[in-house]
CSV table of C-alpha atoms and ligand atoms in Angstrom, one decimal:
chain,number,residue,atom,x,y,z
A,1,MET,CA,-9.9,-25.4,-12.4
A,2,ALA,CA,-6.3,-25.8,-13.7
A,3,TRP,CA,-5.2,-23.5,-16.4
A,4,GLU,CA,-2.9,-24.9,-19.0
A,5,ILE,CA,0.1,-23.0,-19.9
A,6,ASP,CA,-0.9,-23.1,-23.6
A,7,ALA,CA,-4.0,-21.0,-22.7
A,8,MET,CA,-1.6,-18.2,-21.9
A,9,SER,CA,-0.1,-15.7,-24.3
A,10,GLU,CA,3.3,-16.6,-25.8
A,11,ARG,CA,4.9,-13.2,-25.5
A,12,LEU,CA,4.5,-9.7,-23.9
A,13,THR,CA,2.6,-7.4,-26.2
A,14,THR,CA,1.6,-3.7,-26.1
A,15,ASP,CA,-1.8,-4.7,-24.7
A,16,PRO,CA,-1.8,-5.1,-20.9
A,17,LEU,CA,-5.1,-7.1,-20.9
A,18,PRO,CA,-3.8,-10.6,-21.9
A,19,LEU,CA,-0.9,-10.2,-19.5
A,20,LEU,CA,-3.1,-9.3,-16.6
A,21,ARG,CA,-5.4,-12.2,-17.3
A,22,ASP,CA,-2.5,-14.6,-17.4
A,23,LEU,CA,-1.1,-13.2,-14.1
A,24,ILE,CA,-4.5,-13.6,-12.4
A,25,ARG,CA,-4.7,-17.3,-13.5
A,26,ILE,CA,-1.3,-18.0,-11.9
A,27,ASP,CA,-2.5,-18.5,-8.3
A,28,THR,CA,-0.1,-16.9,-6.0
A,29,THR,CA,-2.2,-16.9,-2.9
A,30,ASN,CA,0.0,-16.0,0.1
A,31,PRO,CA,0.3,-18.0,2.2
A,32,PRO,CA,2.0,-20.1,0.7
A,33,GLY,CA,2.7,-17.7,-2.1
A,34,ASN,CA,4.3,-20.0,-4.8
A,35,GLU,CA,5.4,-17.0,-6.7
A,36,ARG,CA,7.8,-19.2,-8.7
A,37,ALA,CA,5.2,-19.9,-11.4
A,38,CYS,CA,4.7,-16.2,-11.9
A,39,VAL,CA,8.4,-15.5,-12.1
A,40,GLU,CA,8.9,-18.3,-14.5
A,41,TYR,CA,6.1,-17.0,-16.7
A,42,LEU,CA,7.7,-13.6,-16.8
A,43,THR,CA,11.3,-14.7,-17.3
A,44,ALA,CA,10.3,-16.9,-20.2
A,45,ARG,CA,8.7,-13.9,-22.0
A,46,LEU,CA,11.6,-11.5,-21.2
A,47,ALA,CA,14.3,-14.0,-22.3
A,48,PRO,CA,14.2,-13.1,-26.1
A,49,ARG,CA,15.3,-9.6,-25.3
A,50,GLU,CA,19.1,-9.6,-25.2
A,51,ASP,CA,19.3,-6.0,-23.9
A,52,LEU,CA,17.9,-6.9,-20.5
A,53,ALA,CA,19.7,-7.8,-17.3
A,54,VAL,CA,17.4,-10.4,-15.7
A,55,THR,CA,18.1,-11.6,-12.1
A,56,VAL,CA,16.1,-14.1,-10.3
A,57,LEU,CA,16.9,-14.6,-6.6
A,58,GLY,CA,15.1,-15.6,-3.5
A,59,ARG,CA,15.5,-16.4,0.2
A,60,VAL,CA,13.8,-19.8,-0.5
A,61,PRO,CA,13.5,-21.6,-3.9
A,62,ASP,CA,9.7,-21.4,-4.3
A,63,ARG,CA,9.5,-17.7,-3.5
A,64,PRO,CA,11.8,-16.0,-6.0
A,65,ASN,CA,12.0,-12.3,-6.7
A,66,LEU,CA,12.6,-11.0,-10.2
A,67,VAL,CA,14.7,-7.9,-10.9
A,68,VAL,CA,15.0,-6.7,-14.5
A,69,ARG,CA,17.1,-3.8,-15.7
A,70,PHE,CA,15.8,-2.1,-18.8
A,71,PRO,CA,18.4,0.1,-20.4
A,72,GLY,CA,17.6,3.8,-20.8
A,73,ARG,CA,19.0,6.8,-22.7
A,74,GLY,CA,21.1,8.0,-19.8
A,75,LEU,CA,19.2,11.3,-19.5
A,76,ALA,CA,17.9,10.6,-16.0
A,77,PRO,CA,19.0,8.5,-13.0
A,78,PRO,CA,17.7,4.9,-12.8
A,79,LEU,CA,14.1,4.6,-11.8
A,80,LEU,CA,12.6,1.8,-9.7
A,81,LEU,CA,9.3,0.2,-10.5
A,82,HIS,CA,8.3,-2.3,-7.7
A,83,GLY,CA,5.3,-4.6,-7.6
A,84,HIS,CA,4.4,-7.7,-5.7
A,85,SER,CA,3.4,-10.9,-7.4
A,86,ASP,CA,1.6,-12.5,-4.4
A,87,VAL,CA,-2.1,-12.0,-3.6
A,88,VAL,CA,-4.2,-12.4,-0.4
A,89,PRO,CA,-6.4,-15.5,0.0
A,90,VAL,CA,-10.1,-15.7,-1.1
A,91,THR,CA,-11.0,-18.1,1.8
A,92,GLY,CA,-14.5,-17.6,3.0
A,93,GLN,CA,-15.4,-15.0,0.4
A,94,GLN,CA,-18.4,-15.2,-1.9
A,95,TRP,CA,-17.4,-14.2,-5.4
A,96,GLN,CA,-19.8,-13.5,-8.2
A,97,HIS,CA,-17.2,-14.9,-10.7
A,98,PRO,CA,-14.4,-17.3,-10.0
A,99,PRO,CA,-11.4,-15.5,-8.5
A,100,PHE,CA,-8.6,-17.1,-10.6
A,101,ALA,CA,-10.3,-17.4,-14.0
A,102,ALA,CA,-9.8,-13.8,-15.1
A,103,GLU,CA,-13.1,-13.6,-16.8
A,104,LEU,CA,-13.7,-10.5,-18.9
A,105,ILE,CA,-17.3,-9.3,-18.2
A,106,ASP,CA,-18.7,-6.0,-19.3
A,107,GLY,CA,-15.3,-4.4,-19.8
A,108,GLU,CA,-13.9,-5.5,-16.5
A,109,VAL,CA,-11.4,-8.2,-15.6
A,110,TRP,CA,-12.5,-10.2,-12.6
A,111,GLY,CA,-10.1,-11.9,-10.2
A,112,ARG,CA,-7.9,-11.8,-7.1
A,113,GLY,CA,-5.0,-9.4,-7.8
A,114,ALA,CA,-6.8,-7.5,-10.6
A,115,VAL,CA,-6.0,-4.3,-8.8
A,116,ASP,CA,-3.7,-5.4,-5.9
A,117,MET,CA,-1.5,-5.6,-7.7
A,118,LYS,CA,-1.2,-7.8,-10.8
A,119,GLY,CA,-3.0,-5.0,-12.6
A,120,GLY,CA,-0.1,-2.7,-11.6
A,121,LEU,CA,2.5,-5.2,-12.8
A,122,ALA,CA,0.7,-5.5,-16.1
A,123,MET,CA,0.8,-1.7,-16.5
A,124,MET,CA,4.5,-1.5,-15.7
A,125,LEU,CA,5.6,-4.3,-17.9
A,126,THR,CA,3.4,-3.3,-20.8
A,127,ALA,CA,4.6,0.3,-20.6
A,128,LEU,CA,8.2,-1.0,-21.0
A,129,THR,CA,7.1,-3.2,-23.8
A,130,ARG,CA,5.4,-0.3,-25.6
A,131,LEU,CA,8.6,1.8,-25.5
A,132,HIS,CA,10.6,-1.2,-26.8
A,133,GLU,CA,8.2,-2.1,-29.6
A,134,SER,CA,8.2,1.5,-30.9
A,135,GLY,CA,12.0,1.6,-30.9
A,136,GLN,CA,12.3,3.9,-27.8
A,137,ARG,CA,14.0,3.6,-24.5
A,138,PRO,CA,13.2,5.1,-21.1
A,139,ALA,CA,14.9,8.3,-20.1
A,140,GLY,CA,17.1,6.4,-17.7
A,141,ASP,CA,17.6,2.7,-16.8
A,142,VAL,CA,14.4,1.3,-15.4
A,143,VAL,CA,14.8,-1.4,-12.7
A,144,LEU,CA,11.6,-3.5,-12.4
A,145,ALA,CA,11.4,-5.5,-9.1
A,146,VAL,CA,8.7,-8.1,-9.1
A,147,VAL,CA,8.8,-9.1,-5.4
A,148,ALA,CA,7.3,-12.0,-3.4
A,149,ASP,CA,5.5,-12.0,-0.1
A,150,GLU,CA,4.3,-8.4,0.2
A,151,GLU,CA,1.0,-9.5,1.7
A,152,HIS,CA,2.6,-11.5,4.5
A,153,GLY,CA,5.4,-9.4,5.9
A,154,SER,CA,7.8,-9.3,2.9
A,155,ILE,CA,10.2,-11.7,4.7
A,156,ASN,CA,10.9,-13.4,1.3
A,157,GLY,CA,10.4,-10.3,-0.7
A,158,ALA,CA,11.4,-6.7,-0.5
A,159,ARG,CA,12.7,-7.0,3.1
A,160,TRP,CA,15.1,-9.7,2.1
A,161,LEU,CA,16.0,-8.3,-1.3
A,162,THR,CA,16.9,-4.8,0.0
A,163,ALA,CA,18.9,-6.2,2.9
A,164,GLU,CA,20.8,-8.8,1.0
A,165,HIS,CA,21.1,-7.3,-2.5
A,166,PRO,CA,21.1,-3.5,-2.2
A,167,GLU,CA,23.6,-3.4,-5.1
A,168,LEU,CA,20.7,-4.1,-7.5
A,169,PHE,CA,19.3,-0.7,-6.7
A,170,THR,CA,22.4,1.5,-6.7
A,171,GLY,CA,22.0,5.0,-8.0
A,172,ILE,CA,18.2,4.9,-8.1
A,173,ARG,CA,16.6,8.2,-7.0
A,174,TYR,CA,12.9,7.6,-7.4
A,175,GLY,CA,10.6,4.6,-7.1
A,176,ILE,CA,7.0,3.9,-8.1
A,177,GLY,CA,4.9,1.3,-6.4
A,178,GLU,CA,1.3,0.5,-5.3
A,179,GLU,CA,-0.8,3.1,-3.5
A,180,GLY,CA,-1.9,0.7,-0.8
A,181,GLY,CA,-5.6,1.4,-1.6
A,182,ALA,CA,-5.2,5.1,-0.8
A,183,GLY,CA,-8.3,6.7,-2.1
A,184,LEU,CA,-10.9,9.2,-1.0
A,185,ASP,CA,-14.5,9.5,-2.0
A,186,LEU,CA,-15.7,13.1,-1.6
A,187,ALA,CA,-18.2,15.3,-3.3
A,188,GLY,CA,-18.1,13.3,-6.5
A,189,LEU,CA,-14.5,14.4,-7.1
A,190,ARG,CA,-12.4,12.0,-9.2
A,191,ILE,CA,-9.2,11.8,-7.3
A,192,HIS,CA,-5.9,10.2,-8.5
A,193,PRO,CA,-3.9,9.4,-5.3
A,194,VAL,CA,-0.2,9.8,-5.4
A,195,VAL,CA,1.0,8.4,-2.1
A,196,VAL,CA,3.9,10.5,-0.7
A,197,ALA,CA,3.9,9.2,2.8
A,198,GLU,CA,2.9,6.1,4.7
A,199,LYS,CA,2.1,5.5,8.3
A,200,ARG,CA,3.6,2.5,10.0
A,201,ALA,CA,2.1,-0.2,12.2
A,202,CYS,CA,2.9,-0.3,15.9
A,203,TRP,CA,1.0,-3.0,17.6
A,204,PHE,CA,0.8,-3.6,21.3
A,205,ARG,CA,-0.8,-6.0,23.8
A,206,ALA,CA,-2.0,-4.2,26.9
A,207,THR,CA,-2.5,-6.4,29.9
A,208,VAL,CA,-4.0,-5.6,33.3
A,209,ARG,CA,-3.7,-8.0,36.3
A,210,GLY,CA,-5.3,-8.1,39.7
A,211,PRO,CA,-7.4,-10.1,42.1
A,212,GLY,CA,-9.5,-12.9,40.6
A,213,GLY,CA,-11.7,-15.3,42.5
A,214,HIS,CA,-14.9,-17.2,42.5
A,215,ALA,CA,-17.6,-15.6,40.4
A,216,SER,CA,-20.4,-16.4,42.8
A,217,ARG,CA,-19.8,-13.4,45.1
A,218,LEU,CA,-18.9,-9.7,44.7
A,219,SER,CA,-15.7,-9.2,42.8
A,220,PRO,CA,-12.8,-7.5,44.6
A,221,PRO,CA,-12.0,-3.9,43.8
A,222,GLY,CA,-9.4,-3.5,41.1
A,223,ALA,CA,-10.5,-6.7,39.3
A,224,PRO,CA,-8.9,-6.7,35.8
A,225,VAL,CA,-12.0,-6.8,33.7
A,226,GLY,CA,-13.3,-3.6,35.2
A,227,ARG,CA,-10.0,-1.9,34.7
A,228,LEU,CA,-9.9,-3.1,31.1
A,229,GLY,CA,-13.3,-1.6,30.6
A,230,THR,CA,-12.0,1.8,31.8
A,231,LEU,CA,-9.0,1.4,29.5
A,232,LEU,CA,-11.2,0.7,26.5
A,233,THR,CA,-13.4,3.6,27.2
A,234,ARG,CA,-10.4,6.0,27.3
A,235,LEU,CA,-8.8,4.7,24.2
A,236,THR,CA,-12.0,4.6,22.1
A,237,GLY,CA,-13.4,8.0,23.2
A,238,THR,CA,-10.3,10.1,22.4
A,239,ARG,CA,-8.2,11.3,19.6
A,240,LEU,CA,-4.4,11.3,20.2
A,241,PRO,CA,-2.5,14.7,20.0
A,242,ARG,CA,-2.3,16.5,16.7
A,243,HIS,CA,0.9,16.6,14.7
A,244,LEU,CA,0.5,18.4,11.4
A,245,GLY,CA,3.3,17.3,9.1
A,246,PRO,CA,4.3,18.5,5.7
A,247,ALA,CA,2.6,15.6,3.8
A,248,ALA,CA,-0.7,16.0,5.6
A,249,GLU,CA,-0.6,19.8,5.2
A,250,ARG,CA,-0.1,19.6,1.5
A,251,MET,CA,-2.7,16.9,1.1
A,252,LEU,CA,-5.3,18.9,3.0
A,253,THR,CA,-4.4,22.1,1.2
A,254,GLU,CA,-4.7,20.6,-2.3
A,255,LEU,CA,-7.9,18.8,-1.4
A,256,ALA,CA,-9.5,22.0,-0.1
A,257,ASP,CA,-8.5,23.8,-3.3
A,258,ALA,CA,-10.4,21.2,-5.3
A,259,LEU,CA,-13.5,21.1,-3.3
A,260,PRO,CA,-16.7,23.3,-3.4
A,261,PRO,CA,-16.8,26.0,-0.7
A,262,PRO,CA,-18.6,24.4,2.3
A,263,LEU,CA,-16.4,21.3,2.1
A,264,ALA,CA,-13.3,23.3,1.3
A,265,THR,CA,-13.9,25.3,4.5
A,266,ALA,CA,-14.3,22.2,6.5
A,267,VAL,CA,-11.0,20.8,5.3
A,268,ARG,CA,-9.2,24.0,5.9
A,269,THR,CA,-10.6,24.2,9.4
A,270,LEU,CA,-9.4,20.7,10.1
A,271,ARG,CA,-6.0,21.7,8.8
A,272,ASP,CA,-5.7,25.0,10.7
A,273,ASP,CA,-7.8,24.6,13.9
A,274,PRO,CA,-5.4,25.2,16.8
A,275,ALA,CA,-8.2,24.0,19.1
A,276,ASP,CA,-8.1,20.7,17.2
A,277,ALA,CA,-11.9,20.2,17.2
A,278,PRO,CA,-13.1,17.0,15.5
A,279,ALA,CA,-13.8,17.5,11.8
A,280,GLY,CA,-17.2,19.0,11.1
A,281,GLY,CA,-19.1,19.5,7.9
A,282,LEU,CA,-17.7,16.4,6.2
A,283,PRO,CA,-19.2,13.0,5.5
A,284,GLN,CA,-18.2,10.7,8.3
A,285,ALA,CA,-15.9,8.4,6.4
A,286,ALA,CA,-14.0,11.3,4.8
A,287,ALA,CA,-13.8,13.1,8.2
A,288,LEU,CA,-12.3,10.0,9.9
A,289,GLN,CA,-9.8,9.4,7.1
A,290,LEU,CA,-8.6,13.0,7.0
A,291,ASP,CA,-8.4,13.4,10.7
A,292,SER,CA,-6.2,10.3,10.8
A,293,VAL,CA,-3.5,12.0,8.8
A,294,LEU,CA,-3.1,14.5,11.6
A,295,ARG,CA,-2.3,12.1,14.4
A,296,ASN,CA,-1.2,8.7,15.5
A,297,THR,CA,-4.1,6.4,15.9
A,298,VAL,CA,-4.8,3.4,18.2
A,299,ASN,CA,-7.7,1.0,18.1
A,300,PRO,CA,-8.5,-1.8,20.5
A,301,THR,CA,-9.2,-4.9,18.5
A,302,VAL,CA,-8.7,-8.4,20.1
A,303,ILE,CA,-10.0,-8.6,23.7
A,304,ARG,CA,-9.2,-11.5,26.0
A,305,ALA,CA,-10.3,-12.2,29.6
A,306,GLY,CA,-11.2,-15.5,31.3
A,307,ASP,CA,-12.2,-18.8,29.9
A,308,LYS,CA,-14.6,-20.1,32.5
A,309,ILE,CA,-17.9,-18.5,33.4
A,310,ASN,CA,-17.6,-19.0,37.2
A,311,VAL,CA,-14.1,-17.6,37.6
A,312,VAL,CA,-13.3,-13.9,37.9
A,313,PRO,CA,-10.2,-13.6,35.7
A,314,ALA,CA,-7.0,-12.4,37.2
A,315,GLU,CA,-5.8,-11.1,33.9
A,316,ALA,CA,-7.4,-9.3,31.0
A,317,SER,CA,-5.7,-8.0,27.8
A,318,VAL,CA,-6.4,-6.2,24.6
A,319,GLU,CA,-4.5,-6.0,21.4
A,320,LEU,CA,-4.0,-2.5,20.1
A,321,ASP,CA,-3.6,-1.7,16.4
A,322,GLY,CA,-1.5,1.5,16.4
A,323,ARG,CA,-0.4,3.5,13.4
A,324,ILE,CA,2.4,6.0,13.7
A,325,LEU,CA,2.8,9.1,11.5
A,326,PRO,CA,5.7,9.2,9.1
A,327,GLY,CA,8.7,11.5,9.6
A,328,GLU,CA,10.4,11.7,12.9
A,329,HIS,CA,7.7,10.3,15.1
A,330,THR,CA,8.9,7.5,17.3
A,331,ARG,CA,7.4,4.5,19.1
A,332,GLU,CA,8.4,6.1,22.4
A,333,GLU,CA,6.4,9.2,21.7
A,334,PHE,CA,3.5,7.1,20.6
A,335,GLU,CA,3.6,4.9,23.7
A,336,ALA,CA,3.7,8.0,25.9
A,337,GLU,CA,0.6,9.3,24.2
A,338,ILE,CA,-1.2,6.1,25.0
A,339,ARG,CA,0.1,6.0,28.5
A,340,SER,CA,-1.2,9.5,29.2
A,341,LEU,CA,-4.6,8.0,28.6
A,342,ILE,CA,-4.4,4.6,30.3
A,343,GLY,CA,-1.9,5.2,33.1
A,344,SER,CA,1.4,3.6,33.9
A,345,ASP,CA,0.2,0.5,35.7
A,346,VAL,CA,-0.8,-1.3,32.5
A,347,GLU,CA,1.7,-3.7,31.1
A,348,MET,CA,2.4,-2.8,27.4
A,349,GLN,CA,4.1,-5.5,25.2
A,350,LEU,CA,5.2,-4.5,21.8
A,351,LEU,CA,4.0,-7.1,19.2
A,352,VAL,CA,4.9,-5.5,15.8
A,353,GLU,CA,6.7,-2.4,14.8
A,354,GLY,CA,6.8,-1.3,11.2
A,355,LEU,CA,9.9,0.1,9.6
A,356,ALA,CA,10.6,3.7,10.4
A,357,VAL,CA,11.6,5.2,7.1
A,358,ARG,CA,14.7,7.2,7.8
A,359,GLN,CA,13.8,10.4,6.1
A,360,HIS,CA,17.3,11.9,6.5
A,361,ARG,CA,18.7,9.4,4.0
A,362,ILE,CA,16.5,10.8,1.3
A,363,ALA,CA,18.2,13.8,-0.2
A,364,GLU,CA,15.4,15.0,-2.5
A,365,PRO,CA,12.3,16.8,-1.2
A,366,MET,CA,9.1,14.8,-1.1
A,367,PHE,CA,7.5,17.3,-3.5
A,368,GLY,CA,9.7,18.4,-6.3
A,369,GLY,CA,10.2,17.9,-10.0
A,370,PHE,CA,9.4,14.2,-10.0
A,371,TYR,CA,6.2,14.6,-8.1
A,372,GLU,CA,5.1,17.5,-10.3
A,373,GLN,CA,5.8,15.4,-13.4
A,374,ILE,CA,3.4,12.7,-12.1
A,375,ALA,CA,0.8,15.3,-11.2
A,376,ASP,CA,1.0,17.1,-14.5
A,377,LEU,CA,0.8,13.9,-16.5
A,378,THR,CA,-2.3,12.9,-14.6
A,379,ARG,CA,-4.0,16.3,-15.0
A,380,LYS,CA,-3.4,16.3,-18.7
A,381,ALA,CA,-4.7,12.7,-19.1
A,382,ASP,CA,-7.8,13.3,-17.0
A,383,PRO,CA,-8.6,17.1,-16.9
A,384,GLY,CA,-11.7,16.6,-14.8
A,385,ALA,CA,-9.9,14.9,-12.0
A,386,VAL,CA,-7.5,15.9,-9.3
A,387,PRO,CA,-4.1,14.3,-8.6
A,388,LEU,CA,-3.8,14.4,-4.8
A,389,PRO,CA,-0.7,13.8,-2.6
A,390,MET,CA,-1.9,11.3,0.0
A,391,MET,CA,-0.7,9.7,3.2
A,392,THR,CA,-1.9,6.2,3.5
A,393,PRO,CA,-2.4,4.3,6.8
A,394,ALA,CA,-1.3,1.1,5.1
A,395,ALA,CA,2.4,0.3,4.8
A,396,THR,CA,3.6,-1.2,1.5
A,397,ASP,CA,7.0,-2.4,0.3
A,398,ALA,CA,7.9,1.3,-0.3
A,399,GLY,CA,9.4,1.5,3.2
A,400,PHE,CA,12.0,-1.1,2.4
A,401,PHE,CA,13.1,0.6,-0.8
A,402,ALA,CA,13.1,4.0,1.0
A,403,GLN,CA,15.7,2.5,3.4
A,404,LEU,CA,18.0,2.5,0.5
A,405,GLY,CA,17.5,6.2,0.0
A,406,ILE,CA,15.0,5.8,-2.8
A,407,ARG,CA,12.1,8.3,-2.7
A,408,CYS,CA,9.1,6.2,-3.3
A,409,TYR,CA,5.7,7.2,-4.6
A,410,GLY,CA,2.5,5.1,-4.6
A,411,TRP,CA,1.0,5.7,-8.0
A,412,LEU,CA,-1.0,3.3,-10.0
A,413,PRO,CA,-3.1,5.6,-12.1
A,414,MET,CA,-6.6,4.2,-12.9
A,415,LYS,CA,-9.4,6.2,-14.4
A,416,LEU,CA,-12.3,5.1,-12.4
A,417,PRO,CA,-15.8,6.8,-12.3
A,418,ALA,CA,-16.2,8.9,-9.1
A,419,GLY,CA,-17.6,6.8,-6.4
A,420,ALA,CA,-16.5,3.6,-8.0
A,421,GLU,CA,-16.0,0.9,-5.5
A,422,HIS,CA,-13.0,-0.7,-7.2
A,423,ARG,CA,-10.4,0.6,-4.8
A,424,THR,CA,-12.4,-0.7,-1.8
A,425,LEU,CA,-12.4,-4.2,-3.3
A,426,LEU,CA,-8.7,-4.9,-2.4
A,427,HIS,CA,-8.5,-8.0,-0.3
A,428,THR,CA,-12.3,-8.6,-0.6
A,429,ALA,CA,-14.6,-10.5,-2.9
A,430,ASP,CA,-15.2,-9.3,-6.5
A,431,GLU,CA,-11.9,-7.5,-7.0
A,432,ARG,CA,-11.8,-6.4,-10.6
A,433,MET,CA,-10.2,-3.9,-13.0
A,434,PRO,CA,-11.9,-2.0,-15.7
A,435,VAL,CA,-10.1,-2.5,-19.0
A,436,GLU,CA,-10.3,1.3,-19.5
A,437,ALA,CA,-8.5,1.9,-16.2
A,438,LEU,CA,-5.8,-0.6,-17.1
A,439,GLU,CA,-5.2,1.2,-20.4
A,440,PHE,CA,-5.2,4.6,-18.7
A,441,GLY,CA,-2.5,3.5,-16.2
A,442,THR,CA,-0.4,1.9,-18.9
A,443,SER,CA,-0.4,4.9,-21.2
A,444,LEU,CA,0.5,7.3,-18.3
A,445,LEU,CA,3.3,5.1,-17.1
A,446,THR,CA,4.6,4.8,-20.7
A,447,GLU,CA,4.7,8.6,-20.9
A,448,LEU,CA,6.4,8.9,-17.5
A,449,LEU,CA,9.1,6.3,-18.3
A,450,ARG,CA,9.9,8.0,-21.7
A,451,ASP,CA,10.6,11.4,-20.3
A,452,TYR,CA,11.0,11.4,-16.6
A,453,ARG,CA,13.8,13.5,-15.2
B,501,ZN,ZN1,-0.7,-4.7,-2.7
């Protein structure tokens, strides 16, 4: 169904709901992206404000990025809000309601991007509109970057923008972006994730070669498939060495403090255990998630060997999805950890390596005044819940902005009932945003922008 432009709202209002519904109806499925329609929609509605510096720029014409500078009161350094305008495809998914119609059903807006992350963009823009409409300005200049292509490598988005136009982000100390679906469901606790660290991808293809031959007789010793079997067993049955870093330590400590005694003890044991025993006393999903912030991980995913039933293949390979801890941890160290399990005679080819965020360029500590402000605001707005500093295994655009020396936090506050599945619906069918959660995030962001330091 095609949505006519006249079905959309004429201007930005203090209500994030119509904005979110419009954004969902502009289909920015990536690939191909087509973020232009979204950027045109926003620039048309920002144009009446003469106090804004609006910049539209892209690597290619149909994939523009929008950078808007909202003037502040000069009481704090400029603040970055970054959000992506593209969404992932809905191909092959069975939706209960059409994914680009933005239907409002029982207090929830349904559609692709409702949470990831057109909901976040609606919160950010509406927070800025609210300040403006009430005659206020943010504490410092706010730079809003609406970027393309986050869901497909950011080649046309944050990666390009930060490399080619770093001058747009001069002087910014802190940034707020998506949380990459960081969330934790434990003991009915309502957790507001604040992402303070991200793991990065490091993907390899491991290949073993050896004698092949006719499959009608005993296969020779050292045939690749058998060796690959051994390799798979070693990689799947083992946890890589433990490296407790500051983000994981704080995350586990604050989580333990918020949990009832038996679970708290389990989390503290996981944090402190010098013997590095697997997490006990926790539900399996939580145990696996928490254990993963203590170490690099590697998972065999795509396995290939042979394409004919009567031929013993002379080559077998497996693709390895690896995730490296943040901080000073390197690819070389990670590869050595894998090698110690699989030996040196396996060929390892690097397929993808995510950006190593150069921590030394970031002068401010990860936890400090700005983090505490976020946590305090959240606590006040939702006294029954816990703001939790998190490490997410999913890399977002934050890494590109961090390269410019900006300390980035993943924080899109949503008040969701404990155990709500909304955060797990990113990239799947039936993605939706409760109107109440959207309002919660908008009002918290408004408060942060007004008085951040
Ligand atoms: Zn996202």
